[in-house]
Tab-separated table of C-alpha atoms in Angstrom:
chain	number	residue	atom	x	y	z
A	13	MET	CA	-239.230	-18.851	-49.444
A	14	SER	CA	-236.822	-15.919	-50.465
A	15	HIS	CA	-235.465	-13.811	-47.605
A	16	SER	CA	-235.220	-10.771	-49.590
A	17	ASP	CA	-237.972	-9.473	-52.086
A	18	THR	CA	-235.989	-7.572	-54.141
A	19	VAL	CA	-233.142	-8.534	-56.477
A	20	PRO	CA	-230.525	-6.150	-57.453
A	21	LEU	CA	-231.351	-4.859	-60.999
A	22	HIS	CA	-229.292	-4.263	-63.880
A	23	GLN	CA	-228.293	-0.698	-64.640
A	24	SER	CA	-230.518	-0.597	-67.937
A	25	SER	CA	-233.616	-2.253	-66.609
A	26	GLN	CA	-233.449	0.121	-63.802
A	27	SER	CA	-233.696	3.070	-65.998
A	28	ASP	CA	-236.637	1.164	-67.966
A	29	ILE	CA	-238.408	0.992	-64.850
A	30	ASP	CA	-237.912	4.358	-63.912
A	31	GLU	CA	-238.988	5.552	-67.586
A	32	ILE	CA	-242.356	3.462	-67.368
A	33	GLU	CA	-242.847	5.009	-63.887
A	34	SER	CA	-242.499	8.389	-65.198
A	35	LEU	CA	-245.060	7.587	-67.814
A	36	ILE	CA	-247.220	6.389	-65.187
A	37	ASN	CA	-246.774	9.725	-63.269
A	38	ALA	CA	-247.530	11.749	-66.515
A	39	SER	CA	-250.841	9.633	-67.138
A	40	VAL	CA	-251.766	10.046	-63.450
A	41	GLN	CA	-252.456	13.636	-63.960
A	42	SER	CA	-255.168	13.123	-66.328
A	43	GLY	CA	-256.583	9.879	-65.218
A	44	PRO	CA	-257.379	7.509	-62.241
A	45	ALA	CA	-254.672	6.711	-59.747
A	46	THR	CA	-252.075	3.957	-60.230
A	47	VAL	CA	-249.194	2.923	-58.046
A	48	LEU	CA	-246.966	5.631	-57.420
A	49	PRO	CA	-243.358	5.204	-57.874
A	50	ALA	CA	-241.290	5.422	-55.005
A	51	ARG	CA	-238.200	7.033	-56.396
A	52	PRO	CA	-237.890	10.225	-58.914
A	53	PRO	CA	-237.839	9.510	-62.358
A	54	SER	CA	-234.754	9.393	-64.514
A	55	PRO	CA	-233.956	11.851	-67.144
A	56	PRO	CA	-236.110	11.228	-70.280
A	57	ARG	CA	-234.697	8.950	-73.156
A	58	ALA	CA	-235.063	8.794	-76.861
A	59	SER	CA	-238.335	6.795	-77.690
A	60	ILE	CA	-239.761	4.846	-80.573
A	61	PRO	CA	-242.255	7.141	-82.318
A	62	VAL	CA	-245.476	5.653	-82.822
A	63	VAL	CA	-248.290	6.872	-85.245
A	64	SER	CA	-251.168	7.886	-83.356
A	65	SER	CA	-253.610	6.865	-86.087
A	66	SER	CA	-253.556	3.314	-86.060
A	67	PRO	CA	-254.220	0.903	-89.023
A	68	PHE	CA	-255.717	-1.564	-86.701
A	69	ILE	CA	-259.389	-2.176	-86.478
A	70	GLN	CA	-261.181	-0.566	-83.692
A	71	SER	CA	-262.276	-2.542	-81.133
A	72	ASN	CA	-263.607	-2.031	-77.346
A	73	LEU	CA	-260.011	-0.413	-76.571
A	74	PRO	CA	-259.563	3.177	-76.809
A	75	PRO	CA	-256.956	4.361	-79.525
A	76	PRO	CA	-254.205	2.758	-80.432
A	77	PRO	CA	-252.109	0.793	-78.041
A	78	PRO	CA	-249.724	-1.179	-80.332
A	79	LEU	CA	-250.021	-4.076	-77.849
A	80	PRO	CA	-252.318	-6.942	-79.006
A	81	SER	CA	-255.383	-7.275	-76.848
A	82	PRO	CA	-258.228	-7.433	-79.287
A	83	ASN	CA	-260.997	-8.133	-76.996
A	84	GLN	CA	-260.071	-6.839	-73.632
A	85	LYS	CA	-261.818	-4.028	-71.974
A	86	VAL	CA	-259.282	-2.033	-69.979
A	87	PRO	CA	-261.349	-0.321	-67.275
A	88	SER	CA	-258.450	1.341	-65.449
A	89	VAL	CA	-257.099	3.187	-68.600
A	90	PRO	CA	-256.897	6.928	-68.522
A	91	ALA	CA	-258.714	9.334	-70.643
A	92	PRO	CA	-257.913	8.733	-74.060
A	93	ALA	CA	-257.728	12.112	-75.511
A	94	PRO	CA	-254.542	13.937	-74.636
A	95	PRO	CA	-251.140	12.418	-75.424
A	96	PRO	CA	-248.748	12.549	-72.512
A	97	PRO	CA	-246.974	15.910	-72.414
A	98	PRO	CA	-244.082	16.579	-74.717
A	99	SER	CA	-241.519	16.928	-71.714
A	100	ILE	CA	-241.493	13.254	-71.408
A	101	GLY	CA	-239.334	11.600	-74.084
A	102	ALA	CA	-241.502	8.530	-74.737
A	103	SER	CA	-244.591	10.150	-76.319
A	104	GLY	CA	-246.119	7.102	-78.166
A	105	PHE	CA	-246.914	4.431	-75.434
A	106	GLY	CA	-250.177	6.054	-74.081
A	107	PRO	CA	-252.278	4.068	-71.618
A	108	VAL	CA	-250.551	0.766	-72.276
A	109	PRO	CA	-248.164	0.449	-69.325
A	110	ASN	CA	-251.274	-0.006	-67.219
A	111	THR	CA	-251.772	-3.538	-68.537
A	112	LEU	CA	-248.110	-4.184	-68.304
A	113	THR	CA	-247.312	-2.865	-64.725
A	114	GLU	CA	-250.650	-3.314	-63.093
A	115	PRO	CA	-250.896	-5.775	-60.307
A	116	VAL	CA	-251.546	-9.464	-61.108
A	117	TRP	CA	-254.734	-9.641	-59.030
A	118	ASP	CA	-256.233	-6.729	-61.403
A	119	THR	CA	-255.580	-8.585	-64.432
A	120	VAL	CA	-257.211	-11.863	-62.647
A	121	LYS	CA	-260.067	-9.713	-61.547
A	122	ARG	CA	-260.734	-8.396	-64.955
A	123	ASP	CA	-260.748	-11.994	-66.538
A	124	LEU	CA	-262.757	-13.494	-63.791
A	125	SER	CA	-265.396	-10.467	-64.007
A	126	ARG	CA	-265.592	-11.165	-67.552
A	127	ILE	CA	-266.159	-14.890	-67.198
A	128	VAL	CA	-268.963	-14.080	-64.581
A	129	SER	CA	-270.408	-11.664	-66.955
A	130	ASN	CA	-270.489	-14.217	-70.055
A	131	LEU	CA	-271.727	-16.778	-67.683
A	132	LYS	CA	-274.790	-14.621	-66.931
A	133	LEU	CA	-275.389	-13.799	-70.402
A	134	VAL	CA	-275.297	-17.288	-71.649
A	135	VAL	CA	-276.604	-19.567	-68.928
A	136	PHE	CA	-279.232	-17.589	-66.927
A	137	PRO	CA	-282.322	-16.008	-68.254
A	138	ASN	CA	-281.668	-12.445	-69.458
A	139	PRO	CA	-283.475	-10.262	-72.029
A	140	TYR	CA	-280.383	-10.502	-74.371
A	141	ARG	CA	-280.590	-14.224	-74.923
A	142	GLU	CA	-282.444	-14.271	-78.103
A	143	ASP	CA	-279.926	-11.954	-79.893
A	144	PRO	CA	-276.833	-14.012	-80.480
A	145	GLY	CA	-274.828	-11.189	-81.757
A	146	LYS	CA	-275.220	-9.317	-78.484
A	147	ALA	CA	-275.076	-12.334	-76.176
A	148	LEU	CA	-271.439	-13.296	-76.312
A	149	ARG	CA	-269.888	-10.314	-77.945
A	150	ASP	CA	-267.083	-10.272	-75.455
A	151	TRP	CA	-266.148	-13.868	-75.791
A	152	ASP	CA	-263.230	-15.404	-74.166
A	153	LEU	CA	-261.861	-18.847	-73.876
A	154	TRP	CA	-260.665	-19.030	-70.260
A	155	GLY	CA	-264.296	-19.612	-68.939
A	156	PRO	CA	-264.686	-22.739	-71.253
A	157	PHE	CA	-261.070	-23.809	-70.479
A	158	PHE	CA	-261.984	-23.825	-66.622
A	159	PHE	CA	-265.290	-25.583	-67.047
A	160	ILE	CA	-264.043	-28.454	-69.214
A	161	VAL	CA	-260.956	-29.132	-66.855
A	162	PHE	CA	-263.091	-28.700	-63.819
A	163	LEU	CA	-265.642	-31.231	-65.418
A	164	GLY	CA	-262.621	-33.674	-66.153
A	165	LEU	CA	-261.416	-33.411	-62.755
A	166	ALA	CA	-264.745	-34.003	-60.899
A	167	LEU	CA	-265.457	-37.226	-63.348
A	168	SER	CA	-261.795	-38.454	-62.548
A	169	TRP	CA	-262.279	-37.708	-58.897
A	170	SER	CA	-265.585	-39.648	-58.814
A	171	ALA	CA	-264.164	-42.469	-60.532
A	172	SER	CA	-262.623	-45.537	-58.607
A	173	VAL	CA	-260.506	-46.981	-61.393
A	174	LYS	CA	-258.609	-45.828	-64.527
A	175	LYS	CA	-258.920	-42.087	-63.300
A	176	SER	CA	-256.394	-40.659	-65.823
A	177	GLU	CA	-258.296	-42.521	-68.719
A	178	VAL	CA	-261.586	-41.075	-67.536
A	179	PHE	CA	-260.033	-37.467	-67.403
A	180	ALA	CA	-258.444	-38.113	-70.759
A	181	VAL	CA	-261.988	-39.233	-72.269
A	182	ALA	CA	-263.927	-36.566	-70.744
A	183	PHE	CA	-261.455	-33.758	-71.617
A	184	ALA	CA	-261.076	-35.229	-75.300
A	185	LEU	CA	-264.897	-35.541	-75.675
A	186	LEU	CA	-265.641	-31.976	-74.630
A	187	ALA	CA	-262.778	-30.253	-76.480
A	188	ALA	CA	-262.943	-32.105	-79.673
A	189	GLY	CA	-266.789	-32.360	-79.495
A	190	ALA	CA	-267.062	-28.387	-79.199
A	191	VAL	CA	-264.597	-28.039	-82.344
A	192	ILE	CA	-266.747	-30.598	-84.305
A	193	LEU	CA	-269.981	-29.204	-83.360
A	194	THR	CA	-268.690	-25.746	-84.524
A	195	LEU	CA	-267.569	-27.211	-87.781
A	196	ASN	CA	-270.928	-28.977	-88.137
A	197	VAL	CA	-272.735	-25.588	-88.235
A	198	LEU	CA	-270.230	-24.159	-90.591
A	199	LEU	CA	-270.605	-27.048	-92.942
A	200	LEU	CA	-274.370	-26.943	-92.813
A	201	GLY	CA	-273.877	-23.625	-94.172
A	202	GLY	CA	-274.662	-21.615	-91.002
A	203	HIS	CA	-272.902	-18.365	-89.926
A	204	ILE	CA	-271.058	-18.336	-86.603
A	205	ILE	CA	-267.680	-17.240	-85.786
A	206	PHE	CA	-265.582	-20.096	-84.951
A	207	PHE	CA	-264.099	-18.961	-81.422
A	208	GLN	CA	-267.422	-17.415	-80.133
A	209	SER	CA	-269.218	-20.798	-80.750
A	210	LEU	CA	-266.444	-22.790	-78.933
A	211	SER	CA	-266.923	-20.256	-76.173
A	212	LEU	CA	-270.597	-20.621	-76.100
A	213	LEU	CA	-270.488	-24.342	-76.035
A	214	GLY	CA	-267.940	-24.177	-73.081
A	215	TYR	CA	-270.102	-21.849	-70.997
A	216	CYS	CA	-273.019	-24.112	-71.560
A	217	LEU	CA	-271.292	-26.868	-69.691
A	218	PHE	CA	-271.515	-24.933	-66.399
A	219	PRO	CA	-274.871	-26.603	-65.313
A	220	LEU	CA	-273.243	-29.920	-66.028
A	221	ASP	CA	-270.600	-28.946	-63.769
A	222	VAL	CA	-272.808	-28.277	-60.916
A	223	GLY	CA	-274.353	-31.433	-61.594
A	224	ALA	CA	-271.121	-33.268	-61.597
A	225	VAL	CA	-270.044	-31.765	-58.300
A	226	ILE	CA	-273.298	-32.742	-56.731
A	227	CYS	CA	-273.044	-36.404	-58.046
A	228	MET	CA	-269.493	-36.469	-56.768
A	229	LEU	CA	-270.658	-35.530	-53.138
A	230	LYS	CA	-273.732	-37.767	-53.014
A	231	ASP	CA	-273.720	-41.081	-54.484
A	232	ASN	CA	-277.213	-42.224	-54.807
A	233	VAL	CA	-278.225	-43.375	-58.222
A	234	MET	CA	-281.761	-42.008	-58.211
A	235	LEU	CA	-280.402	-38.419	-57.129
A	236	LYS	CA	-277.905	-38.710	-59.876
A	237	VAL	CA	-280.299	-39.341	-62.489
A	238	ILE	CA	-282.583	-36.472	-61.483
A	239	VAL	CA	-279.700	-33.952	-61.050
A	240	VAL	CA	-278.233	-34.892	-64.298
A	241	SER	CA	-281.539	-34.504	-65.983
A	242	VAL	CA	-282.230	-31.360	-64.772
A	243	THR	CA	-278.803	-29.866	-65.508
A	244	LEU	CA	-278.848	-31.449	-68.955
A	245	ALA	CA	-281.982	-29.667	-69.636
A	246	TRP	CA	-280.779	-26.441	-68.575
A	247	SER	CA	-277.549	-26.901	-70.848
A	248	SER	CA	-279.489	-27.526	-73.677
A	249	TRP	CA	-281.675	-24.568	-73.051
A	250	ALA	CA	-278.880	-22.421	-72.944
A	251	ALA	CA	-277.364	-23.677	-76.066
A	252	TYR	CA	-280.457	-23.754	-78.055
A	253	PRO	CA	-281.075	-20.136	-79.140
A	254	PHE	CA	-277.588	-19.678	-80.304
A	255	MET	CA	-277.180	-22.788	-82.343
A	256	SER	CA	-280.594	-22.708	-83.848
A	257	SER	CA	-280.435	-19.140	-84.897
A	258	ALA	CA	-277.058	-19.826	-86.701
A	259	VAL	CA	-278.435	-22.171	-89.351
A	260	ASN	CA	-281.206	-22.322	-91.992
A	261	PRO	CA	-284.506	-23.250	-90.085
A	262	ARG	CA	-284.911	-26.220	-92.223
A	263	ARG	CA	-281.548	-27.636	-90.870
A	264	LYS	CA	-282.342	-26.762	-87.131
A	265	ALA	CA	-282.592	-30.251	-85.834
A	266	LEU	CA	-279.459	-31.277	-87.920
A	267	ALA	CA	-277.474	-28.626	-86.024
A	268	LEU	CA	-279.079	-29.143	-82.879
A	269	TYR	CA	-278.962	-32.827	-82.486
A	270	PRO	CA	-275.011	-33.215	-82.091
A	271	VAL	CA	-275.193	-30.738	-79.382
A	272	PHE	CA	-277.725	-32.706	-77.658
A	273	LEU	CA	-275.869	-35.891	-78.419
A	274	MET	CA	-272.864	-34.584	-76.637
A	275	TYR	CA	-274.382	-33.142	-73.352
A	276	VAL	CA	-276.233	-36.671	-73.229
A	277	SER	CA	-272.910	-38.459	-73.367
A	278	VAL	CA	-271.265	-36.107	-70.980
A	279	GLY	CA	-274.453	-36.619	-68.510
A	280	PHE	CA	-274.255	-40.284	-68.949
A	281	LEU	CA	-270.560	-40.243	-67.923
A	282	ILE	CA	-271.664	-38.322	-65.028
A	283	ILE	CA	-274.448	-40.848	-63.825
A	284	ALA	CA	-272.255	-43.895	-65.048
A	285	ILE	CA	-268.858	-43.005	-63.227
A	286	ASP	CA	-268.950	-44.627	-59.745
B	26	MET	CA	-254.612	1.428	-100.432
B	27	GLN	CA	-253.061	-1.962	-100.001
B	28	ILE	CA	-255.373	-4.691	-99.078
B	29	PHE	CA	-253.775	-6.721	-96.578
B	30	PRO	CA	-252.730	-9.410	-97.017
B	31	PRO	CA	-252.830	-9.588	-100.600
B	32	ASN	CA	-255.596	-11.747	-102.159
B	33	ASN	CA	-254.694	-13.733	-105.126
B	34	GLY	CA	-257.870	-15.917	-105.367
B	35	GLY	CA	-255.899	-18.790	-103.744
B	36	GLU	CA	-256.587	-20.751	-100.617
B	37	ARG	CA	-258.729	-18.839	-98.182
B	38	GLY	CA	-259.073	-19.794	-94.484
B	39	LYS	CA	-262.378	-20.655	-92.508
B	40	GLY	CA	-264.582	-17.468	-92.261
B	41	TYR	CA	-261.959	-15.203	-93.784
B	42	GLN	CA	-263.174	-12.365	-95.780
B	43	THR	CA	-261.088	-10.017	-97.895
B	44	LEU	CA	-262.711	-6.697	-98.990
B	45	GLY	CA	-264.650	-6.797	-102.051
B	46	SER	CA	-265.564	-10.596	-102.104
B	47	PRO	CA	-268.484	-12.174	-100.882
B	48	PRO	CA	-268.151	-14.166	-97.639
B	49	GLU	CA	-267.703	-17.884	-97.846
B	50	GLY	CA	-271.379	-19.017	-96.985
B	51	PHE	CA	-273.067	-17.511	-99.529
B	52	GLU	CA	-271.574	-18.957	-102.697
B	53	GLN	CA	-272.288	-22.705	-103.249
B	54	GLN	CA	-269.540	-23.955	-105.871
B	55	PRO	CA	-271.086	-26.414	-108.131
B	56	GLU	CA	-267.611	-28.184	-108.737
B	57	ASN	CA	-265.342	-29.517	-106.136
B	58	GLY	CA	-264.091	-26.475	-104.551
B	59	SER	CA	-260.777	-25.473	-105.808
B	60	LYS	CA	-260.269	-23.513	-102.479
B	61	GLY	CA	-258.051	-26.257	-101.055
B	62	VAL	CA	-258.307	-28.967	-98.533
B	63	PHE	CA	-258.413	-26.816	-95.490
B	64	SER	CA	-261.261	-24.571	-96.381
B	65	ILE	CA	-264.549	-25.175	-95.198
B	66	SER	CA	-266.410	-24.220	-98.390
B	67	SER	CA	-264.956	-27.094	-100.304
B	68	TYR	CA	-266.745	-29.561	-98.057
B	69	THR	CA	-270.046	-27.714	-97.417
B	70	GLN	CA	-271.254	-29.517	-100.706
B	71	TYR	CA	-271.366	-32.813	-98.730
B	72	PHE	CA	-273.570	-31.311	-96.169
B	73	ASN	CA	-276.154	-29.768	-98.453
B	74	VAL	CA	-279.046	-31.677	-96.843
B	75	ASP	CA	-282.163	-30.627	-94.857
B	76	THR	CA	-283.592	-32.418	-91.780
B	77	ASP	CA	-286.379	-33.928	-94.067
B	78	ILE	CA	-283.993	-35.333	-96.532
B	79	VAL	CA	-282.037	-37.006	-93.683
B	80	LEU	CA	-285.040	-38.452	-92.044
B	81	ASN	CA	-286.276	-39.711	-95.456
B	82	ARG	CA	-282.619	-41.456	-96.072
B	83	LEU	CA	-282.676	-42.758	-92.559
B	84	MET	CA	-285.942	-44.379	-92.972
B	85	SER	CA	-285.113	-45.875	-96.275
B	86	SER	CA	-281.893	-47.392	-94.745
B	87	LEU	CA	-284.405	-49.665	-92.565
B	88	TYR	CA	-285.654	-51.449	-95.688
B	89	PRO	CA	-283.246	-53.862	-96.837
B	90	ILE	CA	-284.966	-55.068	-100.072
B	91	GLY	CA	-285.274	-51.657	-101.688
B	92	GLY	CA	-282.142	-51.486	-103.532
B	93	ASP	CA	-282.840	-47.796	-104.557
B	94	PHE	CA	-280.714	-46.163	-102.185
B	95	PHE	CA	-278.099	-44.774	-104.683
B	96	SER	CA	-280.708	-43.438	-106.985
B	97	LYS	CA	-281.978	-41.652	-104.047
B	98	ILE	CA	-278.567	-40.319	-103.018
B	99	ASP	CA	-277.047	-39.717	-106.454
B	100	ALA	CA	-277.578	-36.165	-106.875
B	101	ASN	CA	-276.732	-34.976	-103.410
B	102	PRO	CA	-274.761	-37.502	-101.271
B	103	ASP	CA	-274.085	-36.264	-97.636
B	104	LEU	CA	-271.350	-37.012	-95.232
B	105	TYR	CA	-273.797	-35.946	-92.312
B	106	GLY	CA	-275.298	-39.249	-92.007
B	107	LEU	CA	-271.872	-41.037	-92.006
B	108	ILE	CA	-270.461	-38.801	-89.324
B	109	TRP	CA	-273.344	-38.447	-86.871
B	110	ILE	CA	-274.658	-42.104	-87.306
B	111	SER	CA	-271.276	-43.656	-86.568
B	112	THR	CA	-270.788	-41.206	-83.495
B	113	THR	CA	-274.305	-42.066	-82.327
B	114	LEU	CA	-273.529	-45.529	-82.453
B	115	VAL	CA	-270.230	-45.327	-80.718
B	116	PHE	CA	-272.012	-43.735	-77.671
B	117	MET	CA	-274.721	-46.120	-77.782
B	118	LEU	CA	-272.329	-49.070	-77.904
B	119	ALA	CA	-270.286	-47.389	-74.836
B	120	ALA	CA	-273.262	-46.708	-72.932
B	121	PHE	CA	-275.580	-49.450	-73.442
B	122	GLY	CA	-272.724	-52.020	-73.592
B	123	ASN	CA	-271.928	-51.125	-70.068
B	124	CYS	CA	-275.619	-51.213	-68.807
B	125	ALA	CA	-275.935	-54.548	-70.828
B	126	THR	CA	-272.864	-55.926	-69.339
B	127	TYR	CA	-273.980	-55.217	-65.722
B	128	LEU	CA	-277.474	-56.452	-66.413
B	129	MET	CA	-276.268	-59.836	-67.547
B	130	GLU	CA	-273.872	-60.270	-64.623
B	131	LYS	CA	-276.738	-59.294	-62.266
B	132	HIS	CA	-278.977	-61.904	-63.992
B	133	SER	CA	-276.483	-64.771	-63.271
B	134	ASP	CA	-274.902	-63.467	-60.058
B	135	SER	CA	-277.063	-61.087	-58.119
B	136	THR	CA	-274.333	-59.680	-55.890
B	137	THR	CA	-272.521	-57.788	-58.569
B	138	SER	CA	-272.276	-54.204	-58.346
B	139	TRP	CA	-272.148	-51.449	-61.140
B	140	SER	CA	-268.805	-50.715	-62.373
B	141	PHE	CA	-268.289	-48.457	-65.533
B	142	ASP	CA	-265.499	-49.448	-67.908
B	143	VAL	CA	-264.265	-46.516	-69.888
B	144	SER	CA	-262.271	-48.643	-72.462
B	145	TYR	CA	-265.527	-49.375	-73.990
B	146	ILE	CA	-265.622	-46.081	-75.332
B	147	ASN	CA	-262.204	-46.350	-76.870
B	148	LEU	CA	-263.071	-49.614	-78.273
B	149	ALA	CA	-266.246	-48.550	-79.629
B	150	ALA	CA	-264.884	-45.484	-81.171
B	151	GLY	CA	-261.993	-47.346	-82.889
B	152	SER	CA	-264.158	-50.379	-84.311
B	153	VAL	CA	-266.904	-48.173	-85.391
B	154	TYR	CA	-265.001	-45.326	-86.984
B	155	GLY	CA	-262.426	-47.786	-88.461
B	156	TYR	CA	-264.918	-49.855	-90.093
B	157	ALA	CA	-267.088	-46.941	-91.379
B	158	ILE	CA	-264.272	-45.233	-92.905
B	159	VAL	CA	-262.029	-47.926	-93.902
B	160	VAL	CA	-264.210	-50.418	-95.468
B	161	PRO	CA	-265.769	-48.015	-98.177
B	162	VAL	CA	-262.146	-46.859	-99.085
B	163	ALA	CA	-261.165	-50.314	-99.486
B	164	PHE	CA	-264.241	-51.005	-101.835
B	165	TYR	CA	-263.737	-47.988	-103.921
B	166	PHE	CA	-260.179	-48.751	-104.599
B	167	LEU	CA	-260.904	-52.330	-105.456
B	168	LEU	CA	-263.542	-51.644	-107.629
B	169	GLN	CA	-261.513	-48.811	-109.280
B	170	TYR	CA	-258.814	-51.481	-109.878
B	171	LEU	CA	-261.263	-53.752	-111.454
B	172	GLY	CA	-262.548	-51.176	-113.794
B	173	SER	CA	-266.011	-50.227	-112.483
B	174	ASN	CA	-266.699	-46.698	-111.755
B	175	ALA	CA	-267.158	-45.977	-108.019
B	176	SER	CA	-267.597	-42.813	-105.881
B	177	LEU	CA	-266.245	-42.831	-102.723
B	178	VAL	CA	-268.577	-40.235	-101.266
B	179	ARG	CA	-271.592	-42.172	-102.191
B	180	PHE	CA	-269.976	-45.341	-100.616
B	181	TRP	CA	-269.317	-43.477	-97.522
B	182	CYS	CA	-273.063	-42.186	-97.402
B	183	LEU	CA	-274.283	-45.966	-98.037
B	184	TRP	CA	-272.071	-47.481	-95.148
B	185	GLY	CA	-272.940	-44.624	-92.895
B	186	TYR	CA	-276.596	-44.907	-93.249
B	187	SER	CA	-276.401	-48.592	-92.987
B	188	LEU	CA	-275.216	-48.406	-89.334
B	189	PHE	CA	-278.550	-46.910	-88.226
B	190	VAL	CA	-280.011	-50.119	-87.954
B	191	PHE	CA	-277.478	-50.994	-85.364
B	192	VAL	CA	-278.433	-47.804	-83.381
B	193	LEU	CA	-282.012	-49.085	-83.119
B	194	ALA	CA	-280.943	-52.556	-82.196
B	195	SER	CA	-278.672	-51.404	-79.187
B	196	PHE	CA	-281.828	-50.432	-77.574
B	197	LEU	CA	-283.289	-53.796	-77.802
B	198	LEU	CA	-280.082	-55.632	-76.849
B	199	LEU	CA	-280.218	-54.397	-73.226
B	200	ILE	CA	-282.642	-57.199	-72.699
B	201	PRO	CA	-280.620	-59.633	-70.509
B	202	VAL	CA	-281.784	-62.735	-72.207
B	203	GLU	CA	-279.231	-64.398	-74.195
B	204	PHE	CA	-281.365	-66.022	-76.858
B	205	LEU	CA	-283.345	-62.921	-77.399
B	206	ARG	CA	-279.922	-60.889	-77.892
B	207	TRP	CA	-278.864	-63.224	-80.638
B	208	ILE	CA	-282.249	-63.159	-82.384
B	209	VAL	CA	-281.749	-59.207	-82.208
B	210	ILE	CA	-278.447	-59.198	-83.557
B	211	ILE	CA	-278.933	-61.684	-86.229
B	212	LEU	CA	-281.865	-59.886	-87.575
B	213	ALA	CA	-280.359	-56.497	-87.431
B	214	GLY	CA	-277.069	-57.729	-88.997
B	215	SER	CA	-278.911	-59.498	-91.976
B	216	ALA	CA	-280.979	-56.325	-92.474
B	217	SER	CA	-278.165	-54.232	-92.660
B	218	ALA	CA	-275.968	-56.443	-94.761
B	219	CYS	CA	-278.768	-56.966	-97.182
B	220	PHE	CA	-279.267	-53.172	-97.402
B	221	VAL	CA	-275.591	-53.031	-98.146
B	222	ALA	CA	-275.330	-55.683	-100.678
B	223	LEU	CA	-278.458	-55.240	-102.658
B	224	ASN	CA	-277.567	-51.666	-103.190
B	225	LEU	CA	-274.156	-52.255	-104.098
B	226	ARG	CA	-275.253	-54.776	-106.602
B	227	SER	CA	-277.861	-52.357	-108.190
B	228	TYR	CA	-274.893	-49.655	-108.381
B	229	ILE	CA	-272.172	-51.689	-109.800
B	230	ALA	CA	-272.602	-52.261	-113.541
B	231	GLU	CA	-270.566	-55.259	-113.935
B	232	ASN	CA	-271.351	-58.532	-112.544
B	233	LEU	CA	-268.925	-58.596	-109.352
B	234	SER	CA	-270.914	-60.897	-107.225
B	235	LEU	CA	-267.784	-61.409	-105.034
B	236	MET	CA	-267.779	-58.013	-104.036
B	237	VAL	CA	-271.434	-57.959	-103.084
B	238	VAL	CA	-271.024	-61.140	-101.097
B	239	ALA	CA	-267.938	-59.691	-99.284
B	240	ALA	CA	-269.744	-56.700	-98.278
B	241	PHE	CA	-272.726	-58.833	-96.974
B	242	PHE	CA	-270.290	-60.846	-94.939
B	243	LEU	CA	-268.417	-57.804	-93.498
B	244	GLN	CA	-271.321	-56.260	-92.276
B	245	PHE	CA	-272.532	-59.263	-90.468
B	246	ALA	CA	-269.217	-59.695	-89.230
B	247	LEU	CA	-269.557	-56.211	-87.636
B	248	ALA	CA	-273.007	-57.110	-86.017
B	249	ILE	CA	-271.358	-60.415	-84.531
B	250	PHE	CA	-268.466	-58.480	-83.344
B	251	ILE	CA	-270.930	-56.010	-81.598
B	252	LYS	CA	-272.810	-58.693	-80.015
B	253	VAL	CA	-269.851	-60.395	-78.607
B	254	TRP	CA	-267.691	-57.558	-77.242
B	255	PHE	CA	-270.345	-55.022	-75.939
B	256	PHE	CA	-273.501	-57.080	-75.251
B	257	PRO	CA	-272.072	-60.536	-73.874
């Protein structure tokens, strides 16, 4: 543990910080509150001019922060219309500093809420499930990553021997499996977006995660079989509309069978690991 | 206005679309796609099958005497069968192999408890994928060397579908009676080996019976290996 929480800063970094805080001040006048700086802002410096009409494709973000965040919604961004007043030297940064200088908890909370909303869309019954375009528009890869690693950890924890090999096998199976399943749909002439499909297949692992945790806690074979069957059916039901609508209806079974195979093999791993 | 990045009609990435050109999935190039090794659309021609076609080919792989498999797949050989039948076989061997080993030990010594051996998965994957990919390549090069024409994709298709019998046999191999297991594997092995050998013979124009016999014995050896390693 450090005994002082502030480290003495270099001269130039102090003025950078002051400048950023002054921008926050400026945007605070027109938007929601952010953290107010403790010291008065330093005099304005020359800035890099940024063209306000961006060549980038419009996404969920308000116009044009130059930082790459293609799919992030920024709920705490101030009203997009007025550029900061010209008395401040740096006129081009706009609402960007809020994602740079916001507290870490805000970033984490935003990602967590996105994971939860994606989960609700994919795995639980809701009116948007039949429309794959709408279902996972705001896809992300954090959720699938957590679920895959968690499933590997749960299986590795349950195993009595060769724990690291079990984790490796589970992780490789799920990660490579998701990629191969997506490639399978693309090769069959289907139309999906690669990362959206990876994201969906990862989210559909959530029921199997729940099943793995239950099986980890209670080691009865009959219970395991029942729990895994139920969660397997749930996972398959979650993945079905997305996969089946992505390909030609005559090839639906060809696209769905590998998904089913992957979930059955994961289910078998959950039951069999003792 | 500059289209960015410039499209020279060269290699296109997966799903990448430039302005003014149709997306990848709609054009089916009749010749082998000149779009490059890493582009999806140069491989879609090998997956141009529907569910009923695949089922038809699966059923015909169960008839060892037919000898007409190549004429069936000639216009449209597919790699879907190879990939997913071999993957299914890997899973079956790993899963049922563990079950069968447990049942056999339980049969002889009722105090054994279930233990799951993860290395079955690695071994099954290595052996099945290795066999299904390497053996057709070897035959292809050998036949090319000996002057006969051969098509690698069709060989992969043939060997891929020939593994389907083992998928079905692995269900029967669970029964923990040694004699029955040997009967099952010999039947399955010879059916699969006859399928491969007879189709190969009807495909090769010259009289290369050594190749045909070698194919027969390799397939049979795979069957014996499966029995000995996974279903002892």
